[in-house]
Amino acid sequence: MATPGAEEDQLARYRSPLVSRYASAEMAFNFSERKKFGTWRRLWLYLAQAEKSLGLAITDEQIQEMEANLDNIDFKMATEEEKKLRHDVMAHVHTFAHCCPKAAAIIHLGATSCYVGDNTDLIVLRDGFNLLLPKLARVISRLADFAEKYADLPTLGFTHYQPAQLTTVGKRCCLWIQDLCMDLQNLERARDDLRFRGVKGTTGTQASFLQLFEGDHSKVEELDRLVTAKAGFKRAYTVTGQTYSRKVDIEVLSVLASLGASIHKICTDIRLLANLKEIEEPFEKDQIGSSAMPYKRNPMRSERCCSLARHLMTLVLDPLQTASVQWFERTLDDSANRRVCLAEAFLTADIILSTLQNISEGLVVYPKVIERRIRQELPFMATENIIMAMVKAGGNRQDCHEKIRVLSQQAAAVVKQEGGDNDFIARVRADAYFSPIHKQLESLLDPSSFTGRAPQQVAKFLKEEVRPALIPYQSKMGGKIELAL
């Protein structure tokens, strides 16, 4: 058997489809080994710089050597060191020290593994939110344009998935947008609530740093502040164990799970509307809907969103359970779990937002189909209007009610038992009893008169709530997105 090449070797092992098929290059890089270990080195640099500025015996030459090798990572050497030491952080300390021999003695000075591990996680989580937020804003913007365009188009509303009063296509879209605006606010809050773990030591007491600075509490506090600022955070957690509280991970994944629920609902609605042939997601010229049924136009984008959103919603169970079993200052049973759930949550959220943006940029509306479905149901909805018009014309409400009850049941039998169209209005036109209002029937059946304030609600909602929320993201609104595999 021939020795496989690098590409064949990759195909012979499992690769997560989140990265190999779907996720953006930016989000994949955010959770990459290169980003992770490059950040570790930057954190060691920040620590050394801050310790030097506060009087420890660290030279400019050592700092410069570290700066020159931040991205000069020998991953093969790091892997070999980890196999030998069974400790990932110390493997990378040794690897960094190998290319920084002058700085070797002061790399990781006073720190514990979670100094680089947890602080890097917090940086990656923050950066992950910063990648997701503009994508979510773009989706909201595209749907807002769609809602504005179809603010006045009447459509049949459903409760219990049974015909109800009319709404408009734009108003229904605003229900989707409102949920996404809540998600936008929640993601912003979760990002802004993140603090840095900072420089806290083995059990969070800062004892090692207090020893380095010979009992000077003010210097230890200043060290924590300096490193926090260098990492781009405004605040650090005042108290930690060896790790930052794992409840932070719950907060992060909770807002992402909630986003997943919103997108699942939106895409389920689109799938149902596709079945009704009222609205469809984009369908490319050469796209195949079914290998067996050439005529099919399956809503595969919306189905993908629903499928991945279910995965996203379940991931919050991981940090919930992890936080509940962190004994005292920490246990290591959080580590392997967090490697999976944190990355997968952001990668999955990234994918479904990109896919929903693609959907929202190409939604197709079929007004004639919508109009036909309205004609099937509106006559029954108009019965109260007909009764009121007859009373105004001098009729008796009870007599009119009985007439309409009989005619509507006859029409319903045609629809349900014979499979015919709703002929209720034709029966009203043919009945001399209703002759006083025959000329009003067309206006009484105007669908726009049954949509209430839906168009006005759309305009008010978009103007007062949606557009202002998008202002911080205006510079990132351009460009359509192509669908991944």
Coordinates of C-alpha atoms in Angstrom, one line a residue:
M1 CA 0.0 0.0 0.0
A2 CA 1.4 3.4 -1.0
T3 CA 2.4 5.9 1.7
P4 CA -0.3 8.5 1.8
G5 CA 0.6 12.1 1.1
A6 CA -0.3 15.0 3.4
E7 CA -3.6 15.6 1.7
E8 CA -4.6 12.0 1.7
D9 CA -3.5 11.7 5.3
Q10 CA -5.9 14.5 6.2
L11 CA -8.7 12.7 4.5
A12 CA -8.0 9.5 6.5
R13 CA -8.8 11.2 9.8
Y14 CA -11.9 12.8 11.2
R15 CA -12.2 16.6 10.7
S16 CA -14.9 18.7 12.3
P17 CA -17.3 19.8 9.6
L18 CA -17.7 23.0 11.5
V19 CA -14.3 24.0 10.2
S20 CA -13.8 21.9 7.1
R21 CA -17.2 22.8 5.6
Y22 CA -18.8 25.8 7.1
A23 CA -17.0 28.3 9.4
S24 CA -15.4 31.5 8.3
A25 CA -11.7 31.7 8.1
E26 CA -11.7 34.4 10.7
M27 CA -13.6 32.4 13.3
A28 CA -11.6 29.2 12.5
F29 CA -8.4 31.2 13.1
N30 CA -9.8 32.7 16.4
F31 CA -9.9 29.2 17.9
S32 CA -6.7 27.9 16.1
E33 CA -3.5 26.7 17.7
R34 CA -1.6 29.5 16.2
K35 CA -3.9 32.1 17.8
K36 CA -3.9 30.3 21.1
F37 CA -0.1 29.8 21.5
G38 CA 0.7 33.2 19.9
T39 CA -1.5 34.8 22.6
W40 CA 0.3 32.8 25.3
R41 CA 3.6 34.3 24.2
R42 CA 2.1 37.8 24.1
L43 CA 0.8 37.3 27.6
W44 CA 4.3 36.3 28.8
L45 CA 5.6 39.4 27.1
Y46 CA 3.0 41.6 28.8
L47 CA 3.9 40.0 32.2
A48 CA 7.6 40.6 31.7
Q49 CA 7.1 44.2 30.5
A50 CA 4.9 45.0 33.5
E51 CA 7.3 43.3 36.0
K52 CA 10.2 45.2 34.5
S53 CA 8.4 48.5 34.8
L54 CA 7.7 47.8 38.5
G55 CA 11.4 47.1 39.3
L56 CA 12.1 43.5 38.7
A57 CA 15.5 42.6 37.3
I58 CA 14.4 42.1 33.6
T59 CA 16.5 43.7 30.9
D60 CA 15.5 45.5 27.7
E61 CA 17.4 42.8 25.8
Q62 CA 15.3 40.1 27.3
I63 CA 12.1 42.0 26.4
Q64 CA 13.3 42.6 22.8
E65 CA 14.2 38.9 22.4
M66 CA 10.6 37.9 23.4
E67 CA 9.1 40.5 21.1
A68 CA 11.1 39.2 18.2
N69 CA 9.9 35.6 18.7
L70 CA 6.2 36.0 19.4
D71 CA 5.2 34.2 16.2
N72 CA 8.3 32.1 15.8
I73 CA 6.7 29.0 17.2
D74 CA 8.2 25.5 16.6
F75 CA 5.0 23.5 16.9
K76 CA 6.9 20.2 16.3
M77 CA 9.1 20.9 19.2
A78 CA 6.2 22.0 21.4
T79 CA 4.4 18.7 20.6
E80 CA 7.5 16.6 21.5
E81 CA 7.9 18.6 24.7
E82 CA 4.3 18.0 25.7
K83 CA 4.6 14.3 25.1
K84 CA 7.6 14.2 27.4
L85 CA 6.3 16.6 30.1
R86 CA 2.6 15.8 29.9
H87 CA 2.0 19.5 30.5
D88 CA 1.0 21.8 27.6
V89 CA 2.0 25.1 29.2
M90 CA 5.4 24.0 30.3
A91 CA 6.0 22.5 26.9
H92 CA 5.4 26.0 25.4
V93 CA 7.5 27.7 28.1
H94 CA 10.4 25.4 27.1
T95 CA 9.7 26.0 23.3
F96 CA 9.6 29.8 23.8
A97 CA 12.7 29.7 26.0
H98 CA 14.6 27.7 23.3
C99 CA 14.3 30.6 20.8
C100 CA 14.7 33.2 23.6
P101 CA 17.8 31.9 25.5
K102 CA 18.5 35.3 27.1
A103 CA 14.9 35.7 28.4
A104 CA 14.5 32.0 29.3
A105 CA 14.9 32.7 33.0
I106 CA 12.1 35.2 33.3
I107 CA 9.5 33.7 31.0
H108 CA 6.3 32.9 33.1
L109 CA 7.9 34.5 36.2
G110 CA 5.5 34.1 39.1
A111 CA 2.7 32.8 37.0
T112 CA 0.6 29.7 37.0
S113 CA -0.7 27.8 33.9
C114 CA -4.0 29.5 34.1
Y115 CA -2.3 32.9 33.6
V116 CA -1.9 32.0 30.0
G117 CA -4.7 29.5 29.7
D118 CA -7.6 31.4 31.2
N119 CA -6.5 34.8 30.0
T120 CA -6.2 33.5 26.5
D121 CA -9.6 32.0 26.7
L122 CA -11.1 35.3 27.7
I123 CA -9.3 37.1 24.9
V124 CA -10.6 34.5 22.4
L125 CA -14.2 34.8 23.7
R126 CA -14.0 38.6 23.5
D127 CA -12.7 38.4 19.9
G128 CA -15.3 35.8 19.0
F129 CA -18.1 38.1 20.1
N130 CA -16.4 40.9 18.0
L131 CA -16.6 38.6 15.0
L132 CA -20.2 37.6 15.6
L133 CA -21.7 41.0 16.4
P134 CA -21.2 42.6 12.9
K135 CA -22.6 39.4 11.3
L136 CA -25.7 39.5 13.4
A137 CA -26.1 43.2 12.7
R138 CA -25.9 42.5 8.9
V139 CA -28.6 39.8 9.2
I140 CA -30.8 42.3 11.0
S141 CA -30.1 45.0 8.4
R142 CA -31.0 42.7 5.5
L143 CA -34.2 41.5 7.2
A144 CA -35.1 45.2 8.0
D145 CA -34.8 46.0 4.3
F146 CA -37.1 43.1 3.5
A147 CA -39.6 44.1 6.2
E148 CA -39.7 47.6 4.9
K149 CA -40.2 46.4 1.3
Y150 CA -43.1 44.2 2.3
A151 CA -44.6 46.2 5.1
D152 CA -47.9 46.6 3.3
L153 CA -48.3 43.2 1.7
P154 CA -51.2 41.4 3.4
T155 CA -50.7 37.7 4.2
L156 CA -52.6 35.2 6.1
G157 CA -51.6 35.0 9.8
F158 CA -51.5 31.8 11.7
T159 CA -52.0 30.8 15.3
H160 CA -51.6 27.1 16.2
Y161 CA -50.7 26.9 12.5
Q162 CA -54.4 27.5 11.8
P163 CA -55.6 30.4 9.7
A164 CA -56.1 33.5 11.9
Q165 CA -56.4 37.2 11.1
L166 CA -54.3 38.8 8.4
T167 CA -51.0 40.4 9.0
T168 CA -48.4 41.6 6.5
V169 CA -45.2 39.9 5.2
G170 CA -43.2 42.8 6.7
K171 CA -44.8 42.6 10.1
R172 CA -44.1 38.9 10.3
C173 CA -40.5 39.6 9.5
C174 CA -40.4 42.1 12.3
L175 CA -41.2 39.3 14.8
W176 CA -38.0 37.7 13.6
I177 CA -36.0 40.9 13.8
Q178 CA -37.2 41.7 17.3
D179 CA -35.8 38.4 18.5
L180 CA -32.5 39.0 16.8
C181 CA -32.3 42.6 18.2
M182 CA -32.6 41.0 21.7
D183 CA -29.8 38.7 20.7
L184 CA -27.7 41.6 19.5
Q185 CA -28.1 43.3 22.9
N186 CA -27.4 40.1 24.8
L187 CA -24.2 39.4 22.9
E188 CA -23.0 43.0 23.4
R189 CA -23.7 42.7 27.1
A190 CA -22.0 39.4 27.4
R191 CA -18.9 40.7 25.6
D192 CA -18.8 43.9 27.7
D193 CA -19.3 42.0 30.9
L194 CA -16.2 39.9 30.3
R195 CA -13.3 40.7 32.6
F196 CA -9.7 39.6 32.5
R197 CA -8.5 37.0 34.9
G198 CA -5.3 38.9 35.3
V199 CA -2.3 38.1 37.4
K200 CA -3.7 36.1 40.3
G201 CA -1.3 33.2 40.9
T202 CA -1.9 29.5 41.7
T203 CA -5.0 29.7 43.9
G204 CA -5.9 33.3 43.1
T205 CA -4.2 34.8 46.2
Q206 CA -1.4 36.5 44.3
A207 CA 1.1 35.1 46.8
S208 CA 3.8 34.4 44.3
F209 CA 3.8 38.0 43.1
L210 CA 3.6 39.4 46.6
Q211 CA 6.8 37.4 47.2
L212 CA 8.4 38.7 44.0
F213 CA 7.7 42.3 45.1
E214 CA 8.8 41.6 48.7
G215 CA 5.4 42.2 50.2
D216 CA 4.5 45.4 48.3
H217 CA 0.8 45.0 47.8
S218 CA 0.5 48.2 45.7
K219 CA 3.0 46.8 43.2
V220 CA 1.1 43.5 42.9
E221 CA -2.1 45.5 42.3
E222 CA -0.4 47.7 39.7
L223 CA 1.0 44.6 38.0
D224 CA -2.5 43.2 37.7
R225 CA -3.8 46.5 36.3
L226 CA -0.9 46.9 33.8
V227 CA -1.2 43.4 32.3
T228 CA -5.0 43.8 32.1
A229 CA -4.7 47.0 30.2
K230 CA -2.1 45.5 27.8
A231 CA -4.5 42.7 27.0
G232 CA -7.2 45.3 26.0
F233 CA -9.5 44.8 29.0
K234 CA -10.8 47.6 31.2
R235 CA -11.3 45.4 34.2
A236 CA -10.1 42.2 35.8
Y237 CA -12.0 39.9 38.2
T238 CA -11.1 41.0 41.7
V239 CA -11.3 37.5 43.1
T240 CA -10.5 34.2 41.3
G241 CA -9.5 30.7 42.2
Q242 CA -6.9 29.2 40.0
T243 CA -9.3 29.9 37.2
Y244 CA -11.9 32.6 36.5
S245 CA -15.4 31.4 37.6
R246 CA -16.7 28.9 35.2
K247 CA -20.1 30.7 35.5
V248 CA -18.6 33.1 33.0
D249 CA -18.7 30.3 30.4
I250 CA -22.4 29.8 31.2
E251 CA -23.2 33.4 30.5
V252 CA -21.3 33.3 27.2
L253 CA -22.9 30.1 25.9
S254 CA -26.3 31.1 27.2
V255 CA -26.5 34.1 24.9
L256 CA -25.2 32.0 22.0
A257 CA -27.8 29.3 22.7
S258 CA -30.5 32.0 22.8
L259 CA -29.3 33.2 19.4
G260 CA -29.6 29.6 18.2
A261 CA -33.2 29.4 19.4
S262 CA -34.0 32.7 17.5
I263 CA -32.5 31.4 14.2
H264 CA -34.2 28.0 14.6
K265 CA -37.6 29.7 14.9
I266 CA -36.9 32.0 11.9
C267 CA -35.7 29.3 9.6
T268 CA -38.6 27.0 10.7
D269 CA -41.0 29.7 9.6
I270 CA -39.2 30.0 6.3
R271 CA -39.4 26.2 5.8
L272 CA -43.2 26.3 6.5
L273 CA -43.7 29.2 4.1
A274 CA -41.7 27.3 1.5
N275 CA -44.1 24.5 1.8
L276 CA -47.0 26.9 1.3
K277 CA -45.1 28.3 -1.7
E278 CA -45.5 31.9 -0.3
I279 CA -41.8 32.6 0.4
E280 CA -38.6 30.7 -0.6
E281 CA -35.0 31.0 0.3
P282 CA -32.6 31.6 -2.6
F283 CA -32.2 28.6 -5.0
E284 CA -29.3 28.6 -7.3
K285 CA -29.6 27.9 -11.1
D286 CA -27.7 24.6 -10.9
Q287 CA -28.8 23.6 -7.5
I288 CA -30.3 20.1 -7.1
G289 CA -33.2 19.8 -4.6
S290 CA -33.4 16.0 -4.7
S291 CA -31.5 13.1 -6.3
A292 CA -34.8 11.3 -7.0
M293 CA -37.3 14.2 -7.6
P294 CA -35.9 16.8 -10.0
Y295 CA -38.7 19.2 -9.4
K296 CA -38.0 19.7 -5.7
R297 CA -36.7 23.0 -4.2
N298 CA -35.8 22.0 -0.7
P299 CA -35.0 24.8 1.8
M300 CA -31.6 23.4 2.5
R301 CA -30.1 26.6 3.9
S302 CA -32.9 27.0 6.5
E303 CA -32.6 23.3 7.2
R304 CA -28.9 23.7 7.9
C305 CA -29.5 26.6 10.2
C306 CA -32.1 24.5 12.2
S307 CA -29.8 21.5 12.3
L308 CA -26.8 23.5 13.6
A309 CA -28.9 25.7 15.9
R310 CA -30.1 22.6 17.7
H311 CA -26.4 21.7 18.4
L312 CA -25.7 25.3 19.5
M313 CA -28.6 25.2 22.0
T314 CA -27.4 22.0 23.6
L315 CA -23.8 23.2 24.2
V316 CA -24.8 25.4 27.1
L317 CA -25.4 22.2 29.1
D318 CA -21.6 21.7 29.2
P319 CA -20.6 24.8 31.2
L320 CA -23.6 24.5 33.4
Q321 CA -22.4 21.1 34.5
T322 CA -18.8 22.1 34.6
A323 CA -19.4 25.1 36.8
S324 CA -21.4 23.0 39.2
V325 CA -18.5 20.5 39.9
Q326 CA -15.5 22.9 40.2
W327 CA -14.3 21.8 43.6
F328 CA -12.9 24.6 45.8
E329 CA -10.3 26.6 43.8
R330 CA -10.5 24.4 40.6
T331 CA -10.4 20.9 39.3
L332 CA -9.0 19.9 35.9
D333 CA -12.1 18.1 34.7
D334 CA -13.1 21.4 33.1
S335 CA -10.3 21.5 30.6
A336 CA -11.1 18.9 28.0
N337 CA -14.8 19.8 28.0
R338 CA -14.1 23.5 27.5
R339 CA -11.7 22.8 24.6
V340 CA -14.8 21.5 22.8
C341 CA -17.8 23.4 23.8
L342 CA -16.4 27.0 23.8
A343 CA -15.0 26.6 20.3
E344 CA -17.9 24.8 18.9
A345 CA -20.4 27.3 20.2
F346 CA -18.7 30.2 18.5
L347 CA -18.0 28.3 15.3
T348 CA -21.6 27.1 15.1
A349 CA -23.0 30.6 15.8
D350 CA -20.7 31.9 13.1
I351 CA -22.0 29.4 10.5
I352 CA -25.7 29.9 11.1
L353 CA -25.3 33.7 11.0
S354 CA -23.5 33.5 7.7
T355 CA -26.1 31.2 6.3
L356 CA -29.0 33.3 7.5
Q357 CA -27.4 36.3 6.0
N358 CA -27.3 34.5 2.7
I359 CA -30.9 33.5 3.1
S360 CA -32.0 37.0 4.0
E361 CA -30.3 38.5 1.0
G362 CA -32.2 36.4 -1.4
L363 CA -35.7 35.7 0.0
V364 CA -38.3 35.3 -2.8
V365 CA -41.9 36.3 -2.2
Y366 CA -44.8 35.0 -4.3
P367 CA -47.6 37.6 -3.9
K368 CA -50.0 35.7 -6.2
V369 CA -49.8 32.6 -4.0
I370 CA -50.3 34.7 -0.9
E371 CA -53.3 36.4 -2.5
R372 CA -54.9 33.1 -3.4
R373 CA -54.6 31.8 0.1
I374 CA -56.1 35.0 1.5
R375 CA -59.0 34.6 -0.9
Q376 CA -59.6 31.1 0.5
E377 CA -59.8 32.3 4.1
L378 CA -60.8 36.0 4.0
P379 CA -64.5 35.5 3.2
F380 CA -65.1 33.8 6.5
M381 CA -63.0 36.5 8.3
A382 CA -65.2 39.2 6.6
T383 CA -68.5 37.9 8.0
E384 CA -68.5 40.4 10.9
N385 CA -67.9 43.3 8.5
I386 CA -70.7 42.1 6.4
I387 CA -73.1 41.9 9.3
M388 CA -72.2 45.4 10.4
A389 CA -72.7 46.7 6.9
M390 CA -76.1 45.1 6.7
V391 CA -77.2 46.5 10.0
K392 CA -76.1 50.0 8.8
A393 CA -78.2 49.4 5.7
G394 CA -81.3 48.7 7.9
G395 CA -81.1 44.9 8.4
N396 CA -81.6 42.9 11.5
R397 CA -78.4 41.6 13.1
Q398 CA -79.9 38.2 14.2
D399 CA -81.5 37.5 10.8
C400 CA -78.2 38.4 9.0
H401 CA -76.2 36.3 11.4
E402 CA -78.4 33.2 10.6
K403 CA -78.2 33.8 6.9
I404 CA -74.4 34.0 7.0
R405 CA -74.1 31.0 9.3
V406 CA -76.0 28.9 6.7
L407 CA -74.1 30.2 3.7
S408 CA -70.7 29.9 5.4
Q409 CA -71.3 26.2 6.3
Q410 CA -72.3 25.5 2.7
A411 CA -69.1 27.1 1.5
A412 CA -67.0 25.2 4.0
A413 CA -68.5 22.0 2.8
V414 CA -67.4 22.8 -0.8
V415 CA -63.9 23.5 0.5
K416 CA -63.5 20.5 2.8
Q417 CA -65.7 17.8 1.3
E418 CA -65.4 18.6 -2.5
G419 CA -61.9 20.2 -2.5
G420 CA -63.3 23.3 -4.2
D421 CA -62.6 27.0 -3.8
N422 CA -64.3 29.1 -1.1
D423 CA -67.5 30.3 -2.8
F424 CA -69.0 32.1 0.2
I425 CA -68.9 35.6 -1.4
A426 CA -70.5 34.2 -4.6
R427 CA -73.3 32.8 -2.4
V428 CA -73.7 36.2 -0.7
R429 CA -73.8 37.9 -4.1
A430 CA -76.5 35.5 -5.3
D431 CA -78.7 36.0 -2.3
A432 CA -81.2 38.9 -2.7
Y433 CA -81.2 39.4 1.1
F434 CA -77.8 41.0 0.8
S435 CA -78.6 43.2 -2.1
P436 CA -78.3 46.4 0.0
I437 CA -74.6 45.8 0.3
H438 CA -73.7 44.0 -2.9
K439 CA -71.8 47.1 -4.2
Q440 CA -69.8 47.3 -0.9
L441 CA -68.6 43.7 -1.0
E442 CA -65.3 44.5 -2.8
S443 CA -64.3 47.1 -0.3
L444 CA -65.4 45.0 2.6
L445 CA -63.1 42.3 1.3
D446 CA -60.0 44.5 0.7
P447 CA -57.2 42.6 2.5
S448 CA -55.5 45.8 3.5
S449 CA -58.5 46.7 5.7
F450 CA -57.8 43.5 7.7
T451 CA -54.2 44.1 8.6
G452 CA -54.8 46.7 11.3
R453 CA -51.8 48.8 12.1
A454 CA -49.3 46.3 10.8
P455 CA -47.7 48.7 8.3
Q456 CA -47.5 51.5 10.8
Q457 CA -46.0 49.1 13.4
V458 CA -43.3 48.1 10.9
A459 CA -42.3 51.7 10.2
K460 CA -42.2 52.6 13.8
F461 CA -40.3 49.5 14.9
L462 CA -37.6 49.9 12.2
K463 CA -37.2 53.6 12.7
E464 CA -37.2 53.7 16.5
E465 CA -35.6 50.4 17.5
V466 CA -33.9 48.6 14.7
R467 CA -32.0 51.2 12.7
P468 CA -30.6 52.9 15.9
A469 CA -29.3 49.6 17.2
L470 CA -27.3 49.1 13.9
I471 CA -25.5 52.4 14.0
P472 CA -22.3 51.1 15.6
Y473 CA -22.0 48.5 12.8
Q474 CA -22.7 50.8 9.8
S475 CA -19.2 50.6 8.5
K476 CA -19.5 46.8 8.3
M477 CA -22.8 46.5 6.5
G478 CA -21.6 46.1 2.9
G479 CA -21.2 43.1 0.8
K480 CA -23.2 40.0 0.2
I481 CA -22.1 36.6 1.4
E482 CA -21.8 33.4 -0.6
L483 CA -23.1 30.1 0.8
A484 CA -20.5 27.7 2.1
L485 CA -20.6 24.1 1.1

